[in-house]
Short mmCIF file of C-alpha atoms in Angstrom, two decimals:
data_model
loop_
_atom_site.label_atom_id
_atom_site.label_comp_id
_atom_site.label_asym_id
_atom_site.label_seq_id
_atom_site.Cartn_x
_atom_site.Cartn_y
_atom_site.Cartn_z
CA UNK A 1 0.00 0.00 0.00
CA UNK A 2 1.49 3.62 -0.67
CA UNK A 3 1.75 6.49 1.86
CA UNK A 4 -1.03 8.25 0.31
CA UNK A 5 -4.64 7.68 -1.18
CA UNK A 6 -5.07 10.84 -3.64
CA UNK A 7 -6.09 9.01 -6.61
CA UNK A 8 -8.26 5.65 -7.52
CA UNK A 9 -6.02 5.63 -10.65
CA UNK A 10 -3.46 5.02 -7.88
CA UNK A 11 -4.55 1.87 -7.75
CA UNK A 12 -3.20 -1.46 -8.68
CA UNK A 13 -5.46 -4.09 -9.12
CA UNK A 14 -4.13 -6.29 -6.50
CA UNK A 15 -3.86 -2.89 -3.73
CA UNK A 16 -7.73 -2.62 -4.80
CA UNK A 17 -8.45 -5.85 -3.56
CA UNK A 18 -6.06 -6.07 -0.75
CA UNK A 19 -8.15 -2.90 0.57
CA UNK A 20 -11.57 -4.55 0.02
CA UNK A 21 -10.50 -7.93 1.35
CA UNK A 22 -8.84 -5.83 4.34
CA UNK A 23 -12.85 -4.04 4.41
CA UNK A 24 -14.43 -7.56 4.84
CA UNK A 25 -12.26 -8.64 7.63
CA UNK A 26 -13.00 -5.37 9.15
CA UNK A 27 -16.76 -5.50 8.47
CA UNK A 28 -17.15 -7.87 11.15
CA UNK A 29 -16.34 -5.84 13.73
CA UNK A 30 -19.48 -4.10 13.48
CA UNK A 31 -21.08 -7.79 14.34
CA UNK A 32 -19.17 -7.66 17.75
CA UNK A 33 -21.21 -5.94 20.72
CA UNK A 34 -17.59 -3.78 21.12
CA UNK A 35 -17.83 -2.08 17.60
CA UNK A 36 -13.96 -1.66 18.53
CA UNK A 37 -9.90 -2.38 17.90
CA UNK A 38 -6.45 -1.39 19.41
CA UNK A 39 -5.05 -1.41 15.94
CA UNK A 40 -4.27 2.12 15.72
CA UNK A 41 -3.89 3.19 19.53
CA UNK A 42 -1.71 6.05 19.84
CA UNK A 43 -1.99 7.11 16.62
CA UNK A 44 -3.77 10.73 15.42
CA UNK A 45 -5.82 11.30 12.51
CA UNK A 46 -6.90 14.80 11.45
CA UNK A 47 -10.60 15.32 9.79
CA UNK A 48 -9.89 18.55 7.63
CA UNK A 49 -12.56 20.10 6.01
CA UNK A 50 -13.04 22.60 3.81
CA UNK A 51 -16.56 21.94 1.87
CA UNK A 52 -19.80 20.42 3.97
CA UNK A 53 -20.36 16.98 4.82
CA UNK A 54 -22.36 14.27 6.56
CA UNK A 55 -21.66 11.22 5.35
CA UNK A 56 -18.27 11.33 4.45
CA UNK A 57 -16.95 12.45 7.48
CA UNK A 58 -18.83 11.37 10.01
CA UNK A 59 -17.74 7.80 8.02
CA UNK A 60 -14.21 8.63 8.76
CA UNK A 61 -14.23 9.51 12.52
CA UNK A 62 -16.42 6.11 13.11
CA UNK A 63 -13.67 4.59 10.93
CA UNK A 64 -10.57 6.04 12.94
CA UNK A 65 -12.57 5.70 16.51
CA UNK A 66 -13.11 1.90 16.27
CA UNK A 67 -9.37 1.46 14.98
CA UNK A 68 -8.84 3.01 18.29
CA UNK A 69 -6.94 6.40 16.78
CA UNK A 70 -7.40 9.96 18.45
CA UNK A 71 -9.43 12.11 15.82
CA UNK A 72 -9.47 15.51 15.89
CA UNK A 73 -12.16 17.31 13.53
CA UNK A 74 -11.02 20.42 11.83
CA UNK A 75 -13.86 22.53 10.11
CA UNK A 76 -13.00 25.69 7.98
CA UNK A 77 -15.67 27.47 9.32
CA UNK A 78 -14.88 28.47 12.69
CA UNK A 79 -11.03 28.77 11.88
CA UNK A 80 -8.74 30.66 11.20
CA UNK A 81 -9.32 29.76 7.33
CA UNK A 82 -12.47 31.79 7.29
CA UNK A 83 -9.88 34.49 8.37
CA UNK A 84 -8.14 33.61 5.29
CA UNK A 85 -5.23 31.41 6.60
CA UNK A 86 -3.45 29.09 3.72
CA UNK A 87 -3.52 25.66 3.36
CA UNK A 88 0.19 26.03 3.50
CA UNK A 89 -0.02 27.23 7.60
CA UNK A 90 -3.20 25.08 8.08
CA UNK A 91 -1.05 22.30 7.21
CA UNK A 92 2.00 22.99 9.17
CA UNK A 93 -0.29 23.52 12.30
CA UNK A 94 -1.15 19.77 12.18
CA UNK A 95 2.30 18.58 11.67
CA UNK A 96 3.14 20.67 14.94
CA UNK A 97 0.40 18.42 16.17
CA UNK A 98 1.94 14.94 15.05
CA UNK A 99 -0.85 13.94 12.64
CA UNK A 100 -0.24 10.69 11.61
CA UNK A 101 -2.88 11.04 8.83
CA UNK A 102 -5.30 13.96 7.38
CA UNK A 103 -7.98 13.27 5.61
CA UNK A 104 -8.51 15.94 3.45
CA UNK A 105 -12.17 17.54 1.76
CA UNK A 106 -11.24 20.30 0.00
CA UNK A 107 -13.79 22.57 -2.53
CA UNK A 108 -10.68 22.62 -5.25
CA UNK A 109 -9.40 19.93 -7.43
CA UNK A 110 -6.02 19.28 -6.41
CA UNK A 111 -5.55 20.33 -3.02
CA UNK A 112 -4.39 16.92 -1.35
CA UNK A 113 -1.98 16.23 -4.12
CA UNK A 114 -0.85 19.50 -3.11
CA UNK A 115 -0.79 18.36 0.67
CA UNK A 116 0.78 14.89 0.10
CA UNK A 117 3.49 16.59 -2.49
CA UNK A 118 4.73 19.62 -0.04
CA UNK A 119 6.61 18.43 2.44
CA UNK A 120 4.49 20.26 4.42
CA UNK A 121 3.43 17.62 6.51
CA UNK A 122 4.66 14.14 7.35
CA UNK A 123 1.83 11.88 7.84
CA UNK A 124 -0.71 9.97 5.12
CA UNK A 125 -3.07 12.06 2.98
CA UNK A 126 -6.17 10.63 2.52
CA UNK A 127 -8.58 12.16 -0.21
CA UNK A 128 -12.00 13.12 0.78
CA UNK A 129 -13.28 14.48 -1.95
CA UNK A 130 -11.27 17.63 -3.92
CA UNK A 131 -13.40 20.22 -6.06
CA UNK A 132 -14.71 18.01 -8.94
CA UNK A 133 -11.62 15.57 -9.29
CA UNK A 134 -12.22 13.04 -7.28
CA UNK A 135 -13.46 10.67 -4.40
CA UNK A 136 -11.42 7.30 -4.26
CA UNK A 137 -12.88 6.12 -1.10
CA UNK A 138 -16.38 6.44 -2.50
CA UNK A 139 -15.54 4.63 -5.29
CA UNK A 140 -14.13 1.41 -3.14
CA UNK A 141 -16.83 1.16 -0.67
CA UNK A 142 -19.47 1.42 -4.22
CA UNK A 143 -17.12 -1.90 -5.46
CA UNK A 144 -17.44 -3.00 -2.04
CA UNK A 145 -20.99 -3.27 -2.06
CA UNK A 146 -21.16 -4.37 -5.37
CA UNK A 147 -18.74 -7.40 -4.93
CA UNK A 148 -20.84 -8.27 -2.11
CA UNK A 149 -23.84 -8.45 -3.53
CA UNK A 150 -23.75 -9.77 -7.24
CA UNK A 151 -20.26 -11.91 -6.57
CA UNK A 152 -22.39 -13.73 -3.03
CA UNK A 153 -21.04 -15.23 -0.20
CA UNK A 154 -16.98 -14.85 0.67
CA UNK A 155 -15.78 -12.42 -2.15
CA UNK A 156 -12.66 -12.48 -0.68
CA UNK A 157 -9.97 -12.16 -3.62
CA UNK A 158 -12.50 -10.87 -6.29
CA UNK A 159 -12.65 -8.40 -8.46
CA UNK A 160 -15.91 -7.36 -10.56
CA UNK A 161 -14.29 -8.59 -14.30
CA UNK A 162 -16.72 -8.60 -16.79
CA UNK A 163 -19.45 -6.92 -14.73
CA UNK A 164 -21.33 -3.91 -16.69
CA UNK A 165 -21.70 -0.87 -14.87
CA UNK A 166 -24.02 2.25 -15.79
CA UNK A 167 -23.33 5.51 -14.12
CA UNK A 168 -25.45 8.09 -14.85
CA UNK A 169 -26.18 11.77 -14.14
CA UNK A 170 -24.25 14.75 -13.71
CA UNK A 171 -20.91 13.33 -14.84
CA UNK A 172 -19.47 16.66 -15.91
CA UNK A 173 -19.14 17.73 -11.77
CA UNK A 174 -18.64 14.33 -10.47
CA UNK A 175 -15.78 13.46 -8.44
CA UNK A 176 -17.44 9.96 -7.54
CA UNK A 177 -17.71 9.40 -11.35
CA UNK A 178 -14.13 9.79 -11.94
CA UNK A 179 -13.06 7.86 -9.38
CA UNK A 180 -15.08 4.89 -10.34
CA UNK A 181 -14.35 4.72 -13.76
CA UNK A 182 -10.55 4.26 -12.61
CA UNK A 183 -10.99 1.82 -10.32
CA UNK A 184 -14.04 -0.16 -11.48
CA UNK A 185 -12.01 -0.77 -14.55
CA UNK A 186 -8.79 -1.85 -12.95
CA UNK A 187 -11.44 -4.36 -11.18
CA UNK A 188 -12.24 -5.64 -14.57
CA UNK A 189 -15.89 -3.51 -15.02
CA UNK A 190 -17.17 -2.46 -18.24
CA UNK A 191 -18.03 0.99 -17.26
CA UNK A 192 -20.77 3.39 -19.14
CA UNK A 193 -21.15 7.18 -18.71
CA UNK A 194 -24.81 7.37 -19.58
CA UNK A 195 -25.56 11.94 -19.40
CA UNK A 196 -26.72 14.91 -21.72
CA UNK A 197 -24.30 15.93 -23.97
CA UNK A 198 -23.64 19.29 -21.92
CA UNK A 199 -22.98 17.20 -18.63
CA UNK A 200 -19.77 15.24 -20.47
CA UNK A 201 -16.50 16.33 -19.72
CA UNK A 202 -14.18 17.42 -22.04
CA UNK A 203 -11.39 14.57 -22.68
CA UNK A 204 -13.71 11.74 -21.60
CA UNK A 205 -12.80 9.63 -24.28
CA UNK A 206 -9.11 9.10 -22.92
CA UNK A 207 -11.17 7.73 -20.03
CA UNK A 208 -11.35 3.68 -19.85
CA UNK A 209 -15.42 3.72 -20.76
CA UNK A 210 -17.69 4.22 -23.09
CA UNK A 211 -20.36 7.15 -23.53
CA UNK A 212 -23.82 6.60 -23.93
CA UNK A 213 -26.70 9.59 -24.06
CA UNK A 214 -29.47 7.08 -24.07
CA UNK A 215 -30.07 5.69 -20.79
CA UNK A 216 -33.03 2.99 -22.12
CA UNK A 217 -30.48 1.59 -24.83
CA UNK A 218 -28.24 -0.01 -21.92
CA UNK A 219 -30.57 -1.22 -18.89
CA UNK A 220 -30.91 -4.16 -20.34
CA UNK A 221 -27.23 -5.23 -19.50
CA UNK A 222 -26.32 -3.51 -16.50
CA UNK A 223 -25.15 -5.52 -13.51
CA UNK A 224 -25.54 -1.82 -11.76
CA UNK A 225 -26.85 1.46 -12.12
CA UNK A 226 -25.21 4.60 -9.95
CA UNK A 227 -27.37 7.53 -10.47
CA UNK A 228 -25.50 10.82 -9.52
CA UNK A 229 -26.84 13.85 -7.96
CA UNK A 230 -27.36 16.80 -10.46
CA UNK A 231 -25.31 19.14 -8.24
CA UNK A 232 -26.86 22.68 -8.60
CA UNK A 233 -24.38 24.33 -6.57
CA UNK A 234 -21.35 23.49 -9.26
CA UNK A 235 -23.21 25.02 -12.05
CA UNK A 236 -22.62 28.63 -13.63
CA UNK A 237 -25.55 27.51 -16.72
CA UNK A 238 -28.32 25.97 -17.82
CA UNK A 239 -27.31 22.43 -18.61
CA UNK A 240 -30.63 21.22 -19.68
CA UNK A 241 -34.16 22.84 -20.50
CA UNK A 242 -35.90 21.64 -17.11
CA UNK A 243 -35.73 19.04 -14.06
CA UNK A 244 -39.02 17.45 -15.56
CA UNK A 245 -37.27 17.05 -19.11
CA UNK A 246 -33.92 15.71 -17.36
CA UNK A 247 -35.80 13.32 -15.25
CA UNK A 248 -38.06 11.84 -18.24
CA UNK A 249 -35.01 11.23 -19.94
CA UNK A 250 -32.38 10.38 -17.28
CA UNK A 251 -34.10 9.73 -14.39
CA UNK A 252 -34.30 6.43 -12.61
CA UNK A 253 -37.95 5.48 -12.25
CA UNK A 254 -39.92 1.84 -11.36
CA UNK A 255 -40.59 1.57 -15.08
CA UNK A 256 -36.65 1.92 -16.12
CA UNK A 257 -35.73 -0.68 -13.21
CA UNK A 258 -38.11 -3.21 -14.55
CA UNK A 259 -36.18 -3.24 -17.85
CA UNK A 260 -32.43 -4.12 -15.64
CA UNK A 261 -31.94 -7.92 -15.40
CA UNK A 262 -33.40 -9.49 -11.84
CA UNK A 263 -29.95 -9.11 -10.48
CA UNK A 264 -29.00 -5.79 -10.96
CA UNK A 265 -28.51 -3.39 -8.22
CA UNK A 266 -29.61 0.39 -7.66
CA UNK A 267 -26.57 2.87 -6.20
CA UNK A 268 -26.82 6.30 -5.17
CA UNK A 269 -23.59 7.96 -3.23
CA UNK A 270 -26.19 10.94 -1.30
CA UNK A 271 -27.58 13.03 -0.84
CA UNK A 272 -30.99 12.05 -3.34
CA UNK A 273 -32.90 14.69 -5.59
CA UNK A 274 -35.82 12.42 -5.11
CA UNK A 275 -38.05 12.79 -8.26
CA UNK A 276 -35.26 14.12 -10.37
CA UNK A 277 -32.49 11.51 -10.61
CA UNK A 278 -34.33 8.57 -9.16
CA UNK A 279 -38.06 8.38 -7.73
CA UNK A 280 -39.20 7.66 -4.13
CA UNK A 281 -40.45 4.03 -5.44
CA UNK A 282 -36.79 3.45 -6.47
CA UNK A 283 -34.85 4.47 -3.85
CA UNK A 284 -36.98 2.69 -1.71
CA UNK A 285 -36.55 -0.47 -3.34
CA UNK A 286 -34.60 -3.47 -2.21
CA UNK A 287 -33.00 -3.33 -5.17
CA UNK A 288 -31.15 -0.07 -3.71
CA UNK A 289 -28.24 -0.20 -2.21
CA UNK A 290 -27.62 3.27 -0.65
CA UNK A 291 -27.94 3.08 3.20
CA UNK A 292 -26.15 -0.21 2.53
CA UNK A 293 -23.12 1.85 0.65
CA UNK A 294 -23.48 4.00 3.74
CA UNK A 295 -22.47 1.14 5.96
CA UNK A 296 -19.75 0.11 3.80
CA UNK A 297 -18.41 3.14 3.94
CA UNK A 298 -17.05 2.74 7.48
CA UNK A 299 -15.66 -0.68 6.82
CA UNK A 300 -13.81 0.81 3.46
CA UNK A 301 -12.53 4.10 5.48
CA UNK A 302 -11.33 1.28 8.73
CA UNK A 303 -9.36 -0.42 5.74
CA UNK A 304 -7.91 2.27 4.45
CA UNK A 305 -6.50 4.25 7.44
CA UNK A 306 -5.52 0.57 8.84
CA UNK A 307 -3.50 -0.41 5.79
CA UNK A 308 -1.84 3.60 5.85
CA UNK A 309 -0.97 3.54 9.09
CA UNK A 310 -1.02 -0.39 11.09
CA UNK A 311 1.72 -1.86 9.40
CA UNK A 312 1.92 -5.47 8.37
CA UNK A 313 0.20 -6.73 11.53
CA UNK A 314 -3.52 -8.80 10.74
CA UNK A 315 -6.33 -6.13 11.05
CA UNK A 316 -8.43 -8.50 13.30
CA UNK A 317 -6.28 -10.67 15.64
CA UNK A 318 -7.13 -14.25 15.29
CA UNK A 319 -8.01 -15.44 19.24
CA UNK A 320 -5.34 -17.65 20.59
CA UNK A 321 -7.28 -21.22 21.01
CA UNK A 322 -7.46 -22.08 25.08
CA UNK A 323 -4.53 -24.84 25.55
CA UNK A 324 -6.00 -28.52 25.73
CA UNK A 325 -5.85 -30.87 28.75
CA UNK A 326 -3.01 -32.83 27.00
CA UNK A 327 -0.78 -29.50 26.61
CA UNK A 328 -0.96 -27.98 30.04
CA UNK A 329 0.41 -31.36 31.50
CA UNK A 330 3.20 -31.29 29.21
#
């Protein structure tokens, strides 16, 4: 595993799966009445924050606080970078502090390469989310979930190959979309961009997927379907006529999940525009996977900040088995 999680490009195949097998072992935990391990005692793990979140960081403190680590929880608001302090001195502030690893959410693409690059600190960098780059760990607890559910029982070892995933939506501002196109396709996933013409970035077709504008022409053959969140606070324009028109045409509805084979799953990485990307009736469904992806999410962020910082130790200690009559005569 490298010092650093910026990128799901990052990502070899077999580091991929060591982190989901690591995720499984982890998972387990939560079975436990003591939701809790000594893996990462002593160590310190910084929440940094720049845009709003629920999910994603409330994910990582759970993750770090049942490793055992000391999290602290930085938010810009309230600190001295609303009084316009740079990441620069933000940065060497938590080194004075003896992070061991910042997790970083940052509103502009770029930022935790920046962090992980400078020398300005000398613990991990973890990726949160940057501008509209991306969002690795979203993208490995989304495989998680799906290698749980269409590969069944013990997917220990498994990738997705030869799985066909659909993500549609507002790929244009979509940091979970770029994320998952890397790494579903080092998993072996036939990845499709399904979005209006206007909400397709510019270079996409260096990216390892194909582009499709109808959504109906590839239902048929999806294994799963992530609808994105049209994210009205990244756009300067009118990308299409009206949220009626873009939900007729790309919206997930009861109708449009009928025509997905029995197996397929539903994804959604929050928050829902219920009625505009997917309806109530769909999200709803147990065919939908998104409180599920929620869950996983812990288990994904325990792996992660485990395999960063634990060292080559097993993330769940195997019990030692009580010594037999035999033995304790011997």
């Amino acid at each position: 595993m490298k010092r650093h999680l910026i990128s799901a490009a990052d990502l070899t195949r077999d580091e991929a799966v060591l982190i989901l097998d690591t995720a499984e072992e982890l998972a387990r935990v939560a079975d436990r009445p003591v939701k809790k391990l000594p893996t990462l005692r002593g160590r310190t793990v910084v929440n940094l924050f720049f845009e709003d979140s629920t999910r994603t960081r409330i994910s990582f403190e759970a993750a770090a606080k049942r490793l055992s680590a000391d999290v602290i929880t930085f938010s810009a608001k309230g600190s001295s970078v609303s009084k316009g302090e740079s990441l620069k001195d933000t940065a060497l502030t938590l080194e004075a502090m003896g992070a061991d690893a910042v997790v970083i959410r940052h509103h502009d693409s770029g930022a935790p390469h920046r962090l992980a690059t400078s020398g300005w600190i000398g613990g991990s960098v973890v990726n949160a989310g940057d501008g509209t780059h991306e969002h690795p760990t979203q993208a490995l607890l989304d495989a998680f979930t799906m290698r749980r559910r269409l590969c069944g029982g013990d997917a220990t070892g498994r990738d997705l190959a030869g799985r066909h995933v659909t993500i549609v939506g507002d790929i244009l501002h979509s940091r979970v979309a770029r994320s998952n196109v890397h790494l579903l396709s080092t998993l072996g996933a036939h990845v499709t961009l399904v979005a209006p013409p206007t909400l397709v970035p510019v270079g996409v077709e260096s990216w390892p997927c194909e582009v499709s504008y109808d959504l109906d022409a590839v239902l048929d053959k999806s294994d799963a379907v992530i609808t994105l969140r049209v994210q009205r606070e990244r756009m300067n324009a009118a990308f299409f006529p009206t949220e009626r028109e873009y939900a007729r045409r790309y919206g997930l509805d009861g109708h449009r999940m009928t025509r997905m084979p029995a197996h397929a799953l539903v994804m959604h990485p929050g928050p829902m525009n219920r009625g505009m990307e997917i309806t109530a009736e769909v999200a709803d469904s147990p065919r939908c996977t998104a409180v599920e992806q929620v869950t996983n999410g812990v288990s994904i962020r325990m792996a992660v900040l485990y395999l960063l910082l634990g060292g080559s130790e097993p993330a769940v200690a195997t019990p030692t088995p009580a010594p037999t009559a035999e033995e304790n005569h011997r």
